């Protein structure tokens, strides 16, 4: 277990306002003051994918999300690492999320999704990072399809298709969630349903630490700056059931 910030220390985010740089180890050192503890359980030695879920106040939904991820791992050709980053509000399901995750990371408070995702990415062991929502449910073929998409070395990242879970009408307000059944070039506008090569993510600097919205567009821009030929694709067979609003 890694020890970071304790519960009686004040959470100060004023110095984390840009992009992490350097190696994964540098990222871990950068964010360590924001981490309360890390619990590791049977981490796969060489996973093909590392799934990162950042959760906050979603105790009623995150276990269902993790169960869907576990079910999807059985269809993959390689092993899958599951990383749950706890931004707070999950104490009532602590044992359940630890049973379903290879790494359970408790942050010192809500450090926001971008910082939490960056820290999870730094600790990941797989060559491909899969970012998923804490209150959504993926289809069983989602992760196997992710493997297939990223087996194409020309593709740097993909973003999936989001369909309604319980509230069909309100989810139609998010026009970018579902743009049809055909693949196309796109940007990473569904940050909670996307996959990206880990080395590309680290080189680009991950998610901007203070953005809340459009952080995937910003990341796509920086991916293209570092490699103008990198393909970012809309992958309609990476389906997540998630409601835009209820």
C-alpha positions as a LaTeX table, in Angstrom:
\begin{tabular}{lrrr}
\hline
Residue & $x$ (\AA) & $y$ (\AA) & $z$ (\AA) \\
\hline
Unk1 & 0.00 & 0.00 & 0.00 \\
Unk2 & 1.33 & 3.44 & $-0.95$ \\
Unk3 & 0.81 & 6.18 & 1.59 \\
Unk4 & 0.08 & 9.74 & 0.57 \\
Unk5 & $-1.99$ & 12.46 & 2.15 \\
Unk6 & $-3.75$ & 11.63 & 5.41 \\
Unk7 & $-7.34$ & 12.54 & 6.19 \\
Unk8 & $-6.42$ & 15.41 & 8.53 \\
Unk9 & $-4.35$ & 17.28 & 5.91 \\
Unk10 & $-5.93$ & 20.10 & 3.94 \\
Unk11 & $-6.42$ & 19.46 & 0.23 \\
Unk12 & $-4.71$ & 22.27 & $-1.70$ \\
Unk13 & $-4.98$ & 22.06 & $-5.49$ \\
Unk14 & $-3.56$ & 25.47 & $-6.31$ \\
Unk15 & $-0.24$ & 24.14 & $-7.62$ \\
Unk16 & $-1.76$ & 21.52 & $-9.95$ \\
Unk17 & $-2.93$ & 23.73 & $-12.79$ \\
Unk18 & $-1.33$ & 22.57 & $-16.03$ \\
Unk19 & $-0.17$ & 19.23 & $-17.50$ \\
Unk20 & 2.08 & 16.61 & $-15.94$ \\
Unk21 & 5.40 & 16.07 & $-17.71$ \\
Unk22 & 8.18 & 13.51 & $-17.77$ \\
Unk23 & 7.91 & 9.79 & $-17.12$ \\
Unk24 & 5.13 & 7.87 & $-15.43$ \\
Unk25 & 7.25 & 7.86 & $-12.29$ \\
Unk26 & 7.42 & 11.66 & $-12.47$ \\
Unk27 & 3.62 & 11.80 & $-12.73$ \\
Unk28 & 3.26 & 9.54 & $-9.69$ \\
Unk29 & 5.54 & 11.81 & $-7.65$ \\
Unk30 & 3.63 & 14.87 & $-8.84$ \\
Unk31 & 0.26 & 13.58 & $-7.69$ \\
Unk32 & 1.37 & 11.65 & $-4.59$ \\
Unk33 & 0.50 & 14.54 & $-2.22$ \\
Unk34 & $-3.13$ & 14.17 & $-3.37$ \\
Unk35 & $-3.30$ & 10.42 & $-2.69$ \\
Unk36 & $-4.54$ & 8.90 & 0.56 \\
Unk37 & $-3.70$ & 5.27 & $-0.17$ \\
Unk38 & $-3.46$ & 2.60 & $-2.87$ \\
Unk39 & $-4.53$ & $-1.01$ & $-2.49$ \\
Unk40 & $-3.32$ & $-3.55$ & $-5.05$ \\
Unk41 & $-4.87$ & $-6.99$ & $-5.48$ \\
Unk42 & $-3.59$ & $-9.59$ & $-7.98$ \\
Unk43 & $-2.50$ & $-7.06$ & $-10.62$ \\
Unk44 & $-2.10$ & $-8.81$ & $-14.02$ \\
Unk45 & 1.54 & $-9.07$ & $-15.01$ \\
Unk46 & 1.21 & $-7.97$ & $-18.65$ \\
Unk47 & $-2.33$ & $-6.72$ & $-19.33$ \\
Unk48 & $-3.35$ & $-5.78$ & $-22.85$ \\
Unk49 & $-5.64$ & $-3.05$ & $-21.48$ \\
Unk50 & $-5.79$ & $-0.95$ & $-18.34$ \\
Unk51 & $-9.33$ & 0.21 & $-17.59$ \\
Unk52 & $-9.50$ & 3.37 & $-15.46$ \\
Unk53 & $-12.70$ & 4.40 & $-13.72$ \\
Unk54 & $-12.80$ & 7.61 & $-11.68$ \\
Unk55 & $-15.69$ & 7.59 & $-9.23$ \\
Unk56 & $-17.20$ & 10.26 & $-7.01$ \\
Unk57 & $-20.39$ & 9.92 & $-4.96$ \\
Unk58 & $-21.56$ & 7.07 & $-7.18$ \\
Unk59 & $-21.80$ & 4.24 & $-4.66$ \\
Unk60 & $-25.17$ & 3.12 & $-6.02$ \\
Unk61 & $-23.89$ & 2.83 & $-9.59$ \\
Unk62 & $-20.15$ & 2.14 & $-9.62$ \\
Unk63 & $-20.45$ & $-1.51$ & $-8.55$ \\
Unk64 & $-22.74$ & $-2.16$ & $-11.53$ \\
Unk65 & $-20.21$ & $-0.42$ & $-13.80$ \\
Unk66 & $-17.38$ & $-2.59$ & $-12.46$ \\
Unk67 & $-19.45$ & $-5.76$ & $-12.85$ \\
Unk68 & $-20.01$ & $-4.91$ & $-16.52$ \\
Unk69 & $-16.28$ & $-4.32$ & $-16.99$ \\
Unk70 & $-15.45$ & $-7.66$ & $-15.37$ \\
Unk71 & $-17.93$ & $-9.42$ & $-17.64$ \\
Unk72 & $-16.37$ & $-7.77$ & $-20.69$ \\
Unk73 & $-12.86$ & $-8.93$ & $-19.72$ \\
Unk74 & $-13.87$ & $-12.54$ & $-20.39$ \\
Unk75 & $-14.14$ & $-11.78$ & $-24.11$ \\
Unk76 & $-10.62$ & $-10.30$ & $-24.42$ \\
Unk77 & $-7.64$ & $-12.10$ & $-25.88$ \\
Unk78 & $-5.33$ & $-10.67$ & $-23.21$ \\
Unk79 & $-5.69$ & $-9.92$ & $-19.53$ \\
Unk80 & $-7.26$ & $-6.65$ & $-18.38$ \\
Unk81 & $-6.22$ & $-4.47$ & $-15.45$ \\
Unk82 & $-9.02$ & $-2.61$ & $-13.63$ \\
Unk83 & $-8.11$ & 0.59 & $-11.79$ \\
Unk84 & $-10.69$ & 2.38 & $-9.63$ \\
Unk85 & $-9.78$ & 5.92 & $-8.57$ \\
Unk86 & $-11.94$ & 6.99 & $-5.63$ \\
Unk87 & $-12.51$ & 10.75 & $-5.52$ \\
Unk88 & $-14.77$ & 10.38 & $-2.49$ \\
Unk89 & $-18.19$ & 9.18 & $-1.42$ \\
Unk90 & $-17.62$ & 5.44 & $-1.87$ \\
Unk91 & $-17.10$ & 4.29 & 1.72 \\
Unk92 & $-20.38$ & 2.35 & 1.76 \\
Unk93 & $-19.14$ & 0.09 & $-1.07$ \\
Unk94 & $-15.46$ & $-0.05$ & $-0.11$ \\
Unk95 & $-15.27$ & $-3.85$ & 0.05 \\
Unk96 & $-17.24$ & $-4.28$ & $-3.18$ \\
Unk97 & $-15.02$ & $-2.00$ & $-5.26$ \\
Unk98 & $-11.84$ & $-3.51$ & $-3.84$ \\
Unk99 & $-13.06$ & $-7.00$ & $-4.78$ \\
Unk100 & $-13.65$ & $-5.82$ & $-8.37$ \\
Unk101 & $-10.45$ & $-3.80$ & $-8.93$ \\
Unk102 & $-6.78$ & $-4.66$ & $-9.22$ \\
Unk103 & $-5.84$ & $-1.22$ & $-7.97$ \\
Unk104 & $-8.11$ & 0.83 & $-5.71$ \\
Unk105 & $-6.75$ & 4.35 & $-5.34$ \\
Unk106 & $-8.25$ & 6.64 & $-2.72$ \\
Unk107 & $-7.57$ & 10.29 & $-3.34$ \\
Unk108 & $-7.52$ & 12.74 & $-0.43$ \\
Unk109 & $-10.74$ & 14.31 & $-1.71$ \\
Unk110 & $-12.33$ & 15.22 & $-5.01$ \\
Unk111 & $-9.23$ & 16.24 & $-6.98$ \\
Unk112 & $-11.34$ & 16.39 & $-10.19$ \\
Unk113 & $-11.54$ & 13.80 & $-12.94$ \\
Unk114 & $-8.56$ & 14.99 & $-14.96$ \\
Unk115 & $-6.03$ & 14.77 & $-12.13$ \\
Unk116 & $-7.49$ & 11.44 & $-11.01$ \\
Unk117 & $-7.36$ & 10.02 & $-14.54$ \\
Unk118 & $-3.78$ & 11.19 & $-14.96$ \\
Unk119 & $-2.73$ & 9.48 & $-11.75$ \\
Unk120 & $-4.50$ & 6.27 & $-12.73$ \\
Unk121 & $-2.77$ & 6.37 & $-16.12$ \\
Unk122 & 0.62 & 6.79 & $-14.48$ \\
Unk123 & 0.04 & 3.67 & $-12.37$ \\
Unk124 & $-1.36$ & 1.59 & $-15.24$ \\
Unk125 & 0.57 & $-1.40$ & $-16.61$ \\
Unk126 & $-1.16$ & $-1.89$ & $-19.96$ \\
Unk127 & $-0.10$ & $-0.35$ & $-23.29$ \\
Unk128 & $-3.68$ & 0.87 & $-23.87$ \\
Unk129 & $-5.69$ & 2.98 & $-21.43$ \\
Unk130 & $-9.49$ & 2.68 & $-21.41$ \\
Unk131 & $-11.34$ & 5.48 & $-19.61$ \\
Unk132 & $-14.92$ & 4.65 & $-18.59$ \\
Unk133 & $-17.68$ & 6.38 & $-16.66$ \\
Unk134 & $-18.46$ & 5.33 & $-13.09$ \\
Unk135 & $-22.21$ & 5.40 & $-13.70$ \\
Unk136 & $-22.40$ & 3.67 & $-17.07$ \\
Unk137 & $-22.52$ & 0.07 & $-18.29$ \\
Unk138 & $-20.46$ & $-1.20$ & $-21.21$ \\
Unk139 & $-21.56$ & $-3.95$ & $-23.58$ \\
Unk140 & $-19.84$ & $-7.30$ & $-23.18$ \\
Unk141 & $-17.89$ & $-6.96$ & $-26.45$ \\
Unk142 & $-16.63$ & $-3.45$ & $-25.63$ \\
Unk143 & $-13.13$ & $-4.35$ & $-24.43$ \\
Unk144 & $-12.57$ & $-7.04$ & $-27.08$ \\
Unk145 & $-13.49$ & $-4.47$ & $-29.72$ \\
Unk146 & $-11.08$ & $-2.00$ & $-28.09$ \\
Unk147 & $-8.28$ & $-4.53$ & $-28.44$ \\
Unk148 & $-9.12$ & $-4.94$ & $-32.11$ \\
Unk149 & $-9.19$ & $-1.20$ & $-32.82$ \\
Unk150 & $-5.85$ & $-0.55$ & $-31.12$ \\
Unk151 & $-4.21$ & $-3.52$ & $-32.84$ \\
Unk152 & $-4.11$ & $-1.14$ & $-35.82$ \\
Unk153 & $-0.83$ & 0.70 & $-35.22$ \\
Unk154 & $-2.01$ & 3.71 & $-37.24$ \\
Unk155 & $-4.73$ & 4.43 & $-34.69$ \\
Unk156 & $-3.67$ & 6.45 & $-31.65$ \\
Unk157 & $-7.02$ & 6.69 & $-29.87$ \\
Unk158 & $-10.70$ & 5.89 & $-30.23$ \\
Unk159 & $-13.84$ & 7.25 & $-28.68$ \\
Unk160 & $-16.94$ & 5.14 & $-28.32$ \\
Unk161 & $-20.67$ & 5.43 & $-28.80$ \\
Unk162 & $-22.91$ & 6.34 & $-25.85$ \\
Unk163 & $-26.52$ & 5.16 & $-25.75$ \\
Unk164 & $-29.12$ & 5.89 & $-23.10$ \\
Unk165 & $-29.30$ & 3.67 & $-20.04$ \\
Unk166 & $-32.55$ & 4.65 & $-18.33$ \\
Unk167 & $-33.49$ & 8.09 & $-19.65$ \\
Unk168 & $-33.80$ & 8.05 & $-23.42$ \\
Unk169 & $-35.30$ & 11.52 & $-23.89$ \\
Unk170 & $-32.75$ & 13.48 & $-21.87$ \\
Unk171 & $-29.82$ & 11.62 & $-23.41$ \\
Unk172 & $-30.82$ & 12.91 & $-26.86$ \\
Unk173 & $-29.69$ & 16.34 & $-25.62$ \\
Unk174 & $-26.10$ & 15.12 & $-26.00$ \\
Unk175 & $-25.82$ & 15.09 & $-29.78$ \\
Unk176 & $-22.17$ & 14.04 & $-29.66$ \\
Unk177 & $-22.92$ & 10.79 & $-27.79$ \\
Unk178 & $-24.19$ & 8.85 & $-30.79$ \\
Unk179 & $-23.23$ & 9.92 & $-34.30$ \\
Unk180 & $-24.28$ & 6.76 & $-36.05$ \\
Unk181 & $-23.15$ & 3.25 & $-36.83$ \\
Unk182 & $-20.25$ & 4.06 & $-39.18$ \\
Unk183 & $-16.66$ & 4.67 & $-38.05$ \\
Unk184 & $-15.12$ & 8.04 & $-38.88$ \\
Unk185 & $-12.32$ & 10.39 & $-37.90$ \\
Unk186 & $-13.27$ & 12.31 & $-34.77$ \\
Unk187 & $-11.92$ & 13.81 & $-31.57$ \\
Unk188 & $-12.13$ & 12.50 & $-28.02$ \\
Unk189 & $-15.44$ & 14.10 & $-27.05$ \\
Unk190 & $-16.61$ & 11.21 & $-24.85$ \\
Unk191 & $-13.87$ & 11.20 & $-22.23$ \\
Unk192 & $-15.77$ & 8.60 & $-20.21$ \\
Unk193 & $-15.83$ & 6.16 & $-23.13$ \\
Unk194 & $-12.48$ & 6.26 & $-24.90$ \\
Unk195 & $-9.23$ & 4.36 & $-25.31$ \\
Unk196 & $-5.74$ & 5.65 & $-26.05$ \\
Unk197 & $-2.22$ & 4.33 & $-26.32$ \\
Unk198 & $-0.53$ & 4.91 & $-22.97$ \\
Unk199 & 2.75 & 6.16 & $-24.43$ \\
Unk200 & 0.89 & 8.73 & $-26.56$ \\
Unk201 & $-1.12$ & 9.86 & $-23.54$ \\
Unk202 & 1.98 & 10.33 & $-21.41$ \\
Unk203 & 3.91 & 12.13 & $-24.15$ \\
Unk204 & 1.00 & 14.51 & $-24.79$ \\
Unk205 & 0.73 & 15.34 & $-21.09$ \\
Unk206 & $-2.59$ & 13.64 & $-20.35$ \\
Unk207 & $-5.68$ & 15.65 & $-19.50$ \\
Unk208 & $-5.43$ & 19.31 & $-18.59$ \\
Unk209 & $-5.62$ & 19.44 & $-14.81$ \\
Unk210 & $-8.22$ & 22.17 & $-14.48$ \\
Unk211 & $-10.57$ & 21.64 & $-17.42$ \\
Unk212 & $-14.06$ & 20.37 & $-16.62$ \\
Unk213 & $-15.45$ & 19.79 & $-20.09$ \\
Unk214 & $-13.70$ & 19.73 & $-23.48$ \\
Unk215 & $-10.62$ & 18.12 & $-21.96$ \\
Unk216 & $-10.82$ & 15.41 & $-24.65$ \\
Unk217 & $-10.81$ & 18.01 & $-27.42$ \\
Unk218 & $-7.76$ & 19.60 & $-25.84$ \\
Unk219 & $-6.04$ & 16.21 & $-25.63$ \\
Unk220 & $-6.84$ & 15.44 & $-29.28$ \\
Unk221 & $-5.26$ & 18.74 & $-30.31$ \\
Unk222 & $-2.06$ & 17.91 & $-28.45$ \\
Unk223 & $-1.98$ & 14.38 & $-29.87$ \\
Unk224 & $-2.13$ & 15.87 & $-33.37$ \\
Unk225 & 0.61 & 18.36 & $-32.53$ \\
Unk226 & 3.01 & 15.61 & $-31.50$ \\
Unk227 & 2.05 & 13.35 & $-34.43$ \\
Unk228 & $-0.01$ & 14.97 & $-37.22$ \\
Unk229 & $-0.59$ & 11.58 & $-38.83$ \\
Unk230 & $-2.07$ & 9.98 & $-35.71$ \\
Unk231 & $-5.61$ & 8.72 & $-36.25$ \\
Unk232 & $-8.32$ & 9.42 & $-33.70$ \\
Unk233 & $-11.45$ & 7.49 & $-34.61$ \\
Unk234 & $-15.09$ & 7.23 & $-33.65$ \\
Unk235 & $-15.66$ & 3.54 & $-32.88$ \\
Unk236 & $-19.41$ & 2.81 & $-32.84$ \\
Unk237 & $-18.96$ & $-0.74$ & $-31.52$ \\
Unk238 & $-17.55$ & 0.55 & $-28.22$ \\
Unk239 & $-20.97$ & 0.98 & $-26.66$ \\
Unk240 & $-21.54$ & 2.47 & $-23.23$ \\
Unk241 & $-24.99$ & 2.75 & $-21.73$ \\
Unk242 & $-25.01$ & 6.07 & $-19.87$ \\
Unk243 & $-27.53$ & 8.84 & $-19.31$ \\
Unk244 & $-26.64$ & 12.43 & $-20.12$ \\
Unk245 & $-29.18$ & 13.61 & $-17.55$ \\
Unk246 & $-32.06$ & 12.20 & $-15.52$ \\
\hline
\end{tabular}
